[in-house]
PDB file of C-alpha atoms in Angstrom:
ATOM      1  CA  UNK A 125       0.043  -0.083  -0.128  1.00 54.00           C
ATOM      2  CA  UNK A 126       1.638   3.286  -1.013  1.00 74.00           C
ATOM      3  CA  UNK A 127      -0.628   5.571   0.991  1.00 92.00           C
ATOM      4  CA  UNK A 128      -3.609   7.808   0.067  1.00 96.00           C
ATOM      5  CA  UNK A 129      -4.017   8.245  -3.628  1.00 97.00           C
ATOM      6  CA  UNK A 130      -5.990  11.132  -5.327  1.00 98.00           C
ATOM      7  CA  UNK A 131      -6.968  11.574  -8.884  1.00 97.00           C
ATOM      8  CA  UNK A 132      -6.685  13.762 -10.951  1.00 97.00           C
ATOM      9  CA  UNK A 133      -3.679  15.791  -9.706  1.00 97.00           C
ATOM     10  CA  UNK A 134      -4.844  18.718 -11.561  1.00 97.00           C
ATOM     11  CA  UNK A 135      -8.375  19.792 -12.905  1.00 98.00           C
ATOM     12  CA  UNK A 136      -9.200  23.102 -15.084  1.00 98.00           C
ATOM     13  CA  UNK A 137     -12.832  23.694 -15.529  1.00 98.00           C
ATOM     14  CA  UNK A 138     -14.985  26.113 -16.798  1.00 98.00           C
ATOM     15  CA  UNK A 139     -17.461  27.940 -14.487  1.00 98.00           C
ATOM     16  CA  UNK A 140     -20.787  26.192 -14.432  1.00 98.00           C
ATOM     17  CA  UNK A 141     -19.323  22.668 -15.133  1.00 98.00           C
ATOM     18  CA  UNK A 142     -19.559  19.672 -12.775  1.00 98.00           C
ATOM     19  CA  UNK A 143     -16.437  18.049 -11.539  1.00 98.00           C
ATOM     20  CA  UNK A 144     -15.654  14.905  -9.650  1.00 98.00           C
ATOM     21  CA  UNK A 145     -12.666  13.702  -7.718  1.00 98.00           C
ATOM     22  CA  UNK A 146     -11.598  10.339  -6.426  1.00 98.00           C
ATOM     23  CA  UNK A 147      -9.659   9.213  -3.372  1.00 98.00           C
ATOM     24  CA  UNK A 148      -8.338   5.780  -2.552  1.00 97.00           C
ATOM     25  CA  UNK A 149      -7.379   5.497   1.014  1.00 95.00           C
ATOM     26  CA  UNK A 150      -5.136   3.280   2.800  1.00 92.00           C
ATOM     27  CA  UNK A 151      -6.749  -0.033   2.561  1.00 89.00           C
ATOM     28  CA  UNK A 152      -7.046  -0.825   6.404  1.00 86.00           C
ATOM     29  CA  UNK A 153      -8.349   2.687   7.184  1.00 89.00           C
ATOM     30  CA  UNK A 154     -11.985   2.867   8.001  1.00 89.00           C
ATOM     31  CA  UNK A 155     -12.269   6.600   8.194  1.00 91.00           C
ATOM     32  CA  UNK A 156     -11.970   8.951   5.256  1.00 94.00           C
ATOM     33  CA  UNK A 157     -11.890  12.738   5.307  1.00 95.00           C
ATOM     34  CA  UNK A 158     -12.157  15.520   2.629  1.00 97.00           C
ATOM     35  CA  UNK A 159     -10.731  18.928   3.207  1.00 97.00           C
ATOM     36  CA  UNK A 160     -10.165  22.122   1.035  1.00 97.00           C
ATOM     37  CA  UNK A 161      -7.094  24.182   1.213  1.00 97.00           C
ATOM     38  CA  UNK A 162      -6.760  27.713  -0.261  1.00 96.00           C
ATOM     39  CA  UNK A 163      -3.390  29.561  -0.644  1.00 93.00           C
ATOM     40  CA  UNK A 164      -2.057  30.657   2.508  1.00 91.00           C
ATOM     41  CA  UNK A 165      -4.599  28.838   4.635  1.00 95.00           C
ATOM     42  CA  UNK A 166      -4.860  25.633   6.478  1.00 96.00           C
ATOM     43  CA  UNK A 167      -6.891  22.774   5.182  1.00 97.00           C
ATOM     44  CA  UNK A 168     -10.630  23.295   6.200  1.00 96.00           C
ATOM     45  CA  UNK A 169     -12.899  20.358   6.954  1.00 95.00           C
ATOM     46  CA  UNK A 170     -15.498  19.306   4.439  1.00 96.00           C
ATOM     47  CA  UNK A 171     -16.854  15.953   5.231  1.00 96.00           C
ATOM     48  CA  UNK A 172     -15.949  12.672   6.980  1.00 92.00           C
ATOM     49  CA  UNK A 173     -16.889   8.923   6.427  1.00 93.00           C
ATOM     50  CA  UNK A 174     -16.583   5.905   8.799  1.00 91.00           C
ATOM     51  CA  UNK A 175     -16.893   3.041   6.417  1.00 91.00           C
ATOM     52  CA  UNK A 176     -19.551   3.808   4.025  1.00 92.00           C
ATOM     53  CA  UNK A 177     -21.522   6.355   6.356  1.00 93.00           C
ATOM     54  CA  UNK A 178     -21.120   9.884   5.901  1.00 93.00           C
ATOM     55  CA  UNK A 179     -21.034  11.070   9.603  1.00 91.00           C
ATOM     56  CA  UNK A 180     -20.277  14.705   9.453  1.00 90.00           C
ATOM     57  CA  UNK A 181     -20.582  17.542   6.861  1.00 92.00           C
ATOM     58  CA  UNK A 182     -19.237  21.107   7.405  1.00 91.00           C
ATOM     59  CA  UNK A 183     -22.082  23.671   7.708  1.00 86.00           C
ATOM     60  CA  UNK A 184     -19.867  25.636   5.347  1.00 78.00           C
ATOM     61  CA  UNK A 185     -20.397  22.988   2.511  1.00 83.00           C
ATOM     62  CA  UNK A 186     -22.634  24.214  -0.116  1.00 88.00           C
ATOM     63  CA  UNK A 187     -25.515  22.010  -1.430  1.00 93.00           C
ATOM     64  CA  UNK A 188     -23.353  21.982  -4.737  1.00 96.00           C
ATOM     65  CA  UNK A 189     -21.095  19.598  -3.012  1.00 96.00           C
ATOM     66  CA  UNK A 190     -21.845  15.765  -2.536  1.00 96.00           C
ATOM     67  CA  UNK A 191     -19.646  13.022  -1.544  1.00 96.00           C
ATOM     68  CA  UNK A 192     -19.942   9.365  -1.524  1.00 96.00           C
ATOM     69  CA  UNK A 193     -17.992   6.093  -0.172  1.00 96.00           C
ATOM     70  CA  UNK A 194     -19.763   3.365  -1.690  1.00 91.00           C
ATOM     71  CA  UNK A 195     -18.855  -0.083  -0.006  1.00 86.00           C
ATOM     72  CA  UNK A 196     -16.621   1.694   2.458  1.00 84.00           C
ATOM     73  CA  UNK A 197     -13.547   1.934   0.039  1.00 91.00           C
ATOM     74  CA  UNK A 198     -12.716   4.659  -2.424  1.00 96.00           C
ATOM     75  CA  UNK A 199     -14.649   8.076  -2.180  1.00 97.00           C
ATOM     76  CA  UNK A 200     -15.738  10.554  -4.698  1.00 98.00           C
ATOM     77  CA  UNK A 201     -16.291  14.307  -4.202  1.00 97.00           C
ATOM     78  CA  UNK A 202     -18.467  16.033  -6.716  1.00 97.00           C
ATOM     79  CA  UNK A 203     -18.714  19.703  -7.280  1.00 97.00           C
ATOM     80  CA  UNK A 204     -21.907  20.652  -9.451  1.00 97.00           C
ATOM     81  CA  UNK A 205     -22.115  24.208 -11.211  1.00 97.00           C
ATOM     82  CA  UNK A 206     -18.622  25.177 -10.258  1.00 97.00           C
ATOM     83  CA  UNK A 207     -17.923  28.740  -9.212  1.00 97.00           C
ATOM     84  CA  UNK A 208     -14.547  30.449  -9.295  1.00 96.00           C
ATOM     85  CA  UNK A 209     -14.507  30.513  -5.495  1.00 95.00           C
ATOM     86  CA  UNK A 210     -14.123  26.698  -5.608  1.00 97.00           C
ATOM     87  CA  UNK A 211     -10.836  26.956  -6.951  1.00 97.00           C
ATOM     88  CA  UNK A 212      -8.483  25.368  -4.372  1.00 97.00           C
ATOM     89  CA  UNK A 213      -6.688  22.242  -3.426  1.00 97.00           C
ATOM     90  CA  UNK A 214      -8.927  19.315  -2.359  1.00 98.00           C
ATOM     91  CA  UNK A 215      -7.368  17.134   0.132  1.00 98.00           C
ATOM     92  CA  UNK A 216      -8.342  13.541   0.994  1.00 97.00           C
ATOM     93  CA  UNK A 217      -7.063  11.996   4.333  1.00 96.00           C
ATOM     94  CA  UNK A 218      -7.706   8.495   5.916  1.00 93.00           C
ATOM     95  CA  UNK A 219      -7.220   7.163   9.463  1.00 89.00           C
ATOM     96  CA  UNK A 220      -7.675   3.875  11.387  1.00 83.00           C
ATOM     97  CA  UNK A 221     -10.074   3.904  14.118  1.00 69.00           C
ATOM     98  CA  UNK A 222      -7.470   2.797  16.620  1.00 64.00           C
ATOM     99  CA  UNK A 223      -3.957   4.421  16.832  1.00 59.00           C
ATOM    100  CA  UNK A 224      -5.037   7.732  15.384  1.00 59.00           C
ATOM    101  CA  UNK A 225      -3.397   9.654  17.933  1.00 60.00           C
ATOM    102  CA  UNK A 226      -0.064   7.626  17.403  1.00 59.00           C
ATOM    103  CA  UNK A 227      -0.099   7.659  13.616  1.00 62.00           C
ATOM    104  CA  UNK A 228      -2.217  10.617  12.630  1.00 76.00           C
ATOM    105  CA  UNK A 229      -4.069  11.232   9.704  1.00 89.00           C
ATOM    106  CA  UNK A 230      -2.546  10.274   6.404  1.00 92.00           C
ATOM    107  CA  UNK A 231      -3.074  12.902   3.626  1.00 95.00           C
ATOM    108  CA  UNK A 232      -3.019  12.266  -0.205  1.00 96.00           C
ATOM    109  CA  UNK A 233      -1.221  14.697  -2.504  1.00 96.00           C
ATOM    110  CA  UNK A 234      -4.485  16.547  -3.349  1.00 97.00           C
ATOM    111  CA  UNK A 235      -6.389  17.628  -6.379  1.00 98.00           C
ATOM    112  CA  UNK A 236      -5.675  21.222  -7.534  1.00 97.00           C
ATOM    113  CA  UNK A 237      -8.999  22.649  -8.925  1.00 98.00           C
ATOM    114  CA  UNK A 238      -8.891  25.760 -11.021  1.00 98.00           C
ATOM    115  CA  UNK A 239     -12.147  27.169 -12.255  1.00 98.00           C
ATOM    116  CA  UNK A 240     -11.928  29.720 -15.204  1.00 97.00           C
TER     117      UNK A 240
ATOM    118  CA  UNK B1344     -16.050  26.439  18.318  1.00 83.00           C
ATOM    119  CA  UNK B1345     -12.372  25.083  18.178  1.00 88.00           C
ATOM    120  CA  UNK B1346      -9.834  27.566  17.177  1.00 92.00           C
ATOM    121  CA  UNK B1347      -6.218  27.257  16.315  1.00 97.00           C
ATOM    122  CA  UNK B1348      -3.894  30.277  15.835  1.00 97.00           C
ATOM    123  CA  UNK B1349      -0.267  29.932  14.725  1.00 98.00           C
ATOM    124  CA  UNK B1350       2.543  32.349  15.008  1.00 96.00           C
ATOM    125  CA  UNK B1351       4.458  33.974  13.320  1.00 96.00           C
ATOM    126  CA  UNK B1352       3.015  33.577   9.864  1.00 96.00           C
ATOM    127  CA  UNK B1353       6.359  33.356   8.225  1.00 97.00           C
ATOM    128  CA  UNK B1354       9.965  32.886   9.700  1.00 97.00           C
ATOM    129  CA  UNK B1355      13.329  33.138   7.938  1.00 97.00           C
ATOM    130  CA  UNK B1356      16.080  31.476   9.489  1.00 97.00           C
ATOM    131  CA  UNK B1357      19.845  31.032   8.783  1.00 97.00           C
ATOM    132  CA  UNK B1358      21.133  27.600   8.517  1.00 97.00           C
ATOM    133  CA  UNK B1359      21.866  26.523  12.160  1.00 97.00           C
ATOM    134  CA  UNK B1360      19.981  29.347  13.769  1.00 97.00           C
ATOM    135  CA  UNK B1361      17.404  27.702  16.287  1.00 98.00           C
ATOM    136  CA  UNK B1362      13.990  28.768  16.929  1.00 97.00           C
ATOM    137  CA  UNK B1363      10.470  27.935  17.941  1.00 97.00           C
ATOM    138  CA  UNK B1364       7.129  28.022  16.172  1.00 98.00           C
ATOM    139  CA  UNK B1365       4.028  28.726  18.310  1.00 98.00           C
ATOM    140  CA  UNK B1366       0.486  27.115  18.133  1.00 98.00           C
ATOM    141  CA  UNK B1367      -2.168  28.501  20.499  1.00 98.00           C
ATOM    142  CA  UNK B1368      -5.499  26.574  20.739  1.00 96.00           C
ATOM    143  CA  UNK B1369      -9.077  26.863  22.301  1.00 94.00           C
ATOM    144  CA  UNK B1370     -10.982  23.651  22.412  1.00 90.00           C
ATOM    145  CA  UNK B1371     -13.267  21.831  24.618  1.00 86.00           C
ATOM    146  CA  UNK B1372     -11.928  18.623  25.367  1.00 87.00           C
ATOM    147  CA  UNK B1373      -8.545  18.210  23.720  1.00 89.00           C
ATOM    148  CA  UNK B1374      -8.031  14.633  22.329  1.00 88.00           C
ATOM    149  CA  UNK B1375      -5.012  15.285  20.350  1.00 91.00           C
ATOM    150  CA  UNK B1376      -2.680  18.082  18.986  1.00 94.00           C
ATOM    151  CA  UNK B1377      -1.051  17.431  15.611  1.00 95.00           C
ATOM    152  CA  UNK B1378       1.844  18.979  13.960  1.00 97.00           C
ATOM    153  CA  UNK B1379       2.170  18.420  10.135  1.00 97.00           C
ATOM    154  CA  UNK B1380       4.667  19.519   7.591  1.00 97.00           C
ATOM    155  CA  UNK B1381       3.655  20.540   4.078  1.00 97.00           C
ATOM    156  CA  UNK B1382       5.729  21.014   1.021  1.00 96.00           C
ATOM    157  CA  UNK B1383       4.507  23.201  -1.788  1.00 93.00           C
ATOM    158  CA  UNK B1384       1.952  21.324  -4.043  1.00 90.00           C
ATOM    159  CA  UNK B1385       1.807  18.407  -1.671  1.00 93.00           C
ATOM    160  CA  UNK B1386      -0.440  17.169   0.978  1.00 95.00           C
ATOM    161  CA  UNK B1387       0.438  17.641   4.681  1.00 96.00           C
ATOM    162  CA  UNK B1388       2.908  14.872   6.074  1.00 95.00           C
ATOM    163  CA  UNK B1389       2.303  13.780   9.662  1.00 93.00           C
ATOM    164  CA  UNK B1390       5.123  14.823  12.235  1.00 95.00           C
ATOM    165  CA  UNK B1391       3.839  14.399  15.881  1.00 92.00           C
ATOM    166  CA  UNK B1392       0.860  14.093  17.972  1.00 92.00           C
ATOM    167  CA  UNK B1393       0.704  15.200  21.682  1.00 94.00           C
ATOM    168  CA  UNK B1394      -2.243  14.437  24.008  1.00 90.00           C
ATOM    169  CA  UNK B1395      -1.458  15.798  27.469  1.00 92.00           C
ATOM    170  CA  UNK B1396       0.180  18.905  28.995  1.00 94.00           C
ATOM    171  CA  UNK B1397       3.682  18.345  29.590  1.00 96.00           C
ATOM    172  CA  UNK B1398       4.146  15.704  26.726  1.00 96.00           C
ATOM    173  CA  UNK B1399       7.226  16.112  24.411  1.00 97.00           C
ATOM    174  CA  UNK B1400       8.145  14.341  21.290  1.00 96.00           C
ATOM    175  CA  UNK B1401      11.221  14.598  19.083  1.00 96.00           C
ATOM    176  CA  UNK B1402      12.147  13.697  15.579  1.00 94.00           C
ATOM    177  CA  UNK B1403      15.610  14.770  14.233  1.00 95.00           C
ATOM    178  CA  UNK B1404      16.028  18.427  14.490  1.00 96.00           C
ATOM    179  CA  UNK B1405      12.253  18.856  15.591  1.00 98.00           C
ATOM    180  CA  UNK B1406      10.820  18.786  19.171  1.00 98.00           C
ATOM    181  CA  UNK B1407       7.211  19.364  19.947  1.00 98.00           C
ATOM    182  CA  UNK B1408       5.934  20.426  23.330  1.00 98.00           C
ATOM    183  CA  UNK B1409       2.394  20.882  24.807  1.00 97.00           C
ATOM    184  CA  UNK B1410       0.750  22.977  27.516  1.00 95.00           C
ATOM    185  CA  UNK B1411      -2.936  23.408  28.468  1.00 93.00           C
ATOM    186  CA  UNK B1412      -3.034  26.353  25.969  1.00 94.00           C
ATOM    187  CA  UNK B1413      -0.564  26.045  23.419  1.00 97.00           C
ATOM    188  CA  UNK B1414       2.113  23.926  21.773  1.00 98.00           C
ATOM    189  CA  UNK B1415       5.591  24.574  20.364  1.00 98.00           C
ATOM    190  CA  UNK B1416       7.631  23.117  17.709  1.00 98.00           C
ATOM    191  CA  UNK B1417      11.345  23.699  18.468  1.00 98.00           C
ATOM    192  CA  UNK B1418      13.679  23.601  15.517  1.00 97.00           C
ATOM    193  CA  UNK B1419      17.221  22.800  16.598  1.00 98.00           C
ATOM    194  CA  UNK B1420      20.209  23.933  14.080  1.00 97.00           C
ATOM    195  CA  UNK B1421      17.929  23.888  10.883  1.00 97.00           C
ATOM    196  CA  UNK B1422      19.025  22.944   7.426  1.00 97.00           C
ATOM    197  CA  UNK B1423      17.483  24.181   3.968  1.00 97.00           C
ATOM    198  CA  UNK B1424      15.721  21.184   3.821  1.00 97.00           C
ATOM    199  CA  UNK B1425      13.661  22.040   6.660  1.00 98.00           C
ATOM    200  CA  UNK B1426      12.175  24.747   4.688  1.00 98.00           C
ATOM    201  CA  UNK B1427       8.195  24.086   4.507  1.00 98.00           C
ATOM    202  CA  UNK B1428       4.993  25.271   6.032  1.00 98.00           C
ATOM    203  CA  UNK B1429       4.280  23.669   9.298  1.00 98.00           C
ATOM    204  CA  UNK B1430       0.620  23.126  10.308  1.00 98.00           C
ATOM    205  CA  UNK B1431      -0.834  22.687  13.658  1.00 97.00           C
ATOM    206  CA  UNK B1432      -4.195  20.907  14.085  1.00 96.00           C
ATOM    207  CA  UNK B1433      -6.422  19.779  17.074  1.00 94.00           C
ATOM    208  CA  UNK B1434      -8.835  17.002  17.545  1.00 90.00           C
ATOM    209  CA  UNK B1435     -11.493  17.740  20.149  1.00 85.00           C
ATOM    210  CA  UNK B1436     -14.542  16.607  21.894  1.00 76.00           C
ATOM    211  CA  UNK B1437     -16.415  13.702  20.335  1.00 72.00           C
ATOM    212  CA  UNK B1438     -15.252  14.997  16.790  1.00 72.00           C
ATOM    213  CA  UNK B1439     -13.114  12.792  14.682  1.00 79.00           C
ATOM    214  CA  UNK B1440     -12.138  15.713  12.311  1.00 87.00           C
ATOM    215  CA  UNK B1441      -9.102  17.913  12.688  1.00 91.00           C
ATOM    216  CA  UNK B1442      -9.145  21.856  12.909  1.00 93.00           C
ATOM    217  CA  UNK B1443      -6.146  23.284  11.566  1.00 96.00           C
ATOM    218  CA  UNK B1444      -4.274  26.712  11.942  1.00 97.00           C
ATOM    219  CA  UNK B1445      -3.285  28.742   8.822  1.00 97.00           C
ATOM    220  CA  UNK B1446       0.334  27.353   9.119  1.00 97.00           C
ATOM    221  CA  UNK B1447       3.800  28.803   9.578  1.00 98.00           C
ATOM    222  CA  UNK B1448       6.073  29.232   6.383  1.00 97.00           C
ATOM    223  CA  UNK B1449       9.613  28.521   7.266  1.00 98.00           C
ATOM    224  CA  UNK B1450      12.532  29.469   5.031  1.00 98.00           C
ATOM    225  CA  UNK B1451      16.120  28.245   6.045  1.00 98.00           C
ATOM    226  CA  UNK B1452      18.860  29.968   4.201  1.00 97.00           C
ATOM    227  CA  UNK B1453      22.189  28.278   3.602  1.00 96.00           C
TER     228      UNK B1453
END
């Protein structure tokens, strides 16, 4: 297992288009998180899954954003009707239920979204 | 609401010049304070987690400490390869998510 994988690494889209990102977590991790990071800011929490259940969504998350984790494995994050303000790095992280305070949350390299 | 404040925003050091990065936090029921390193264009890389006041952890030139209100990341004799953004985050209460500070950009000149 080579860690958390995200695809694509970069995405340029026109305003109003829909985009979908994929995250493959570390296989034995049952928890998966999505974060968004803009320049000069720390990562901002978007949503969290434990296995296939979406347990928490940020109050800041627009209805245009939706995430799924079918079968508790990979996850997808979809943004509908993209806006220029959606331009950011979208980070995925995973963790095991046990040992998170020892091993932390493992982040992927992110998907850089640019909305033009 | 959980809050994390990091200072300074940016720090420029000469190689070998030791210094400290600060992370102040306000949370209800701390369940872990995390330090991450982030290189440009990459995801954060886990460094340490601290759980209780008085706890210390070390890794190479880095040492993290924790009090009830803040954490410090001490960098001893830094090298240019230590240049990166250092992020502090907390896990609190019944939440599983992390709340991050804005990060501190460290530049180490040879």
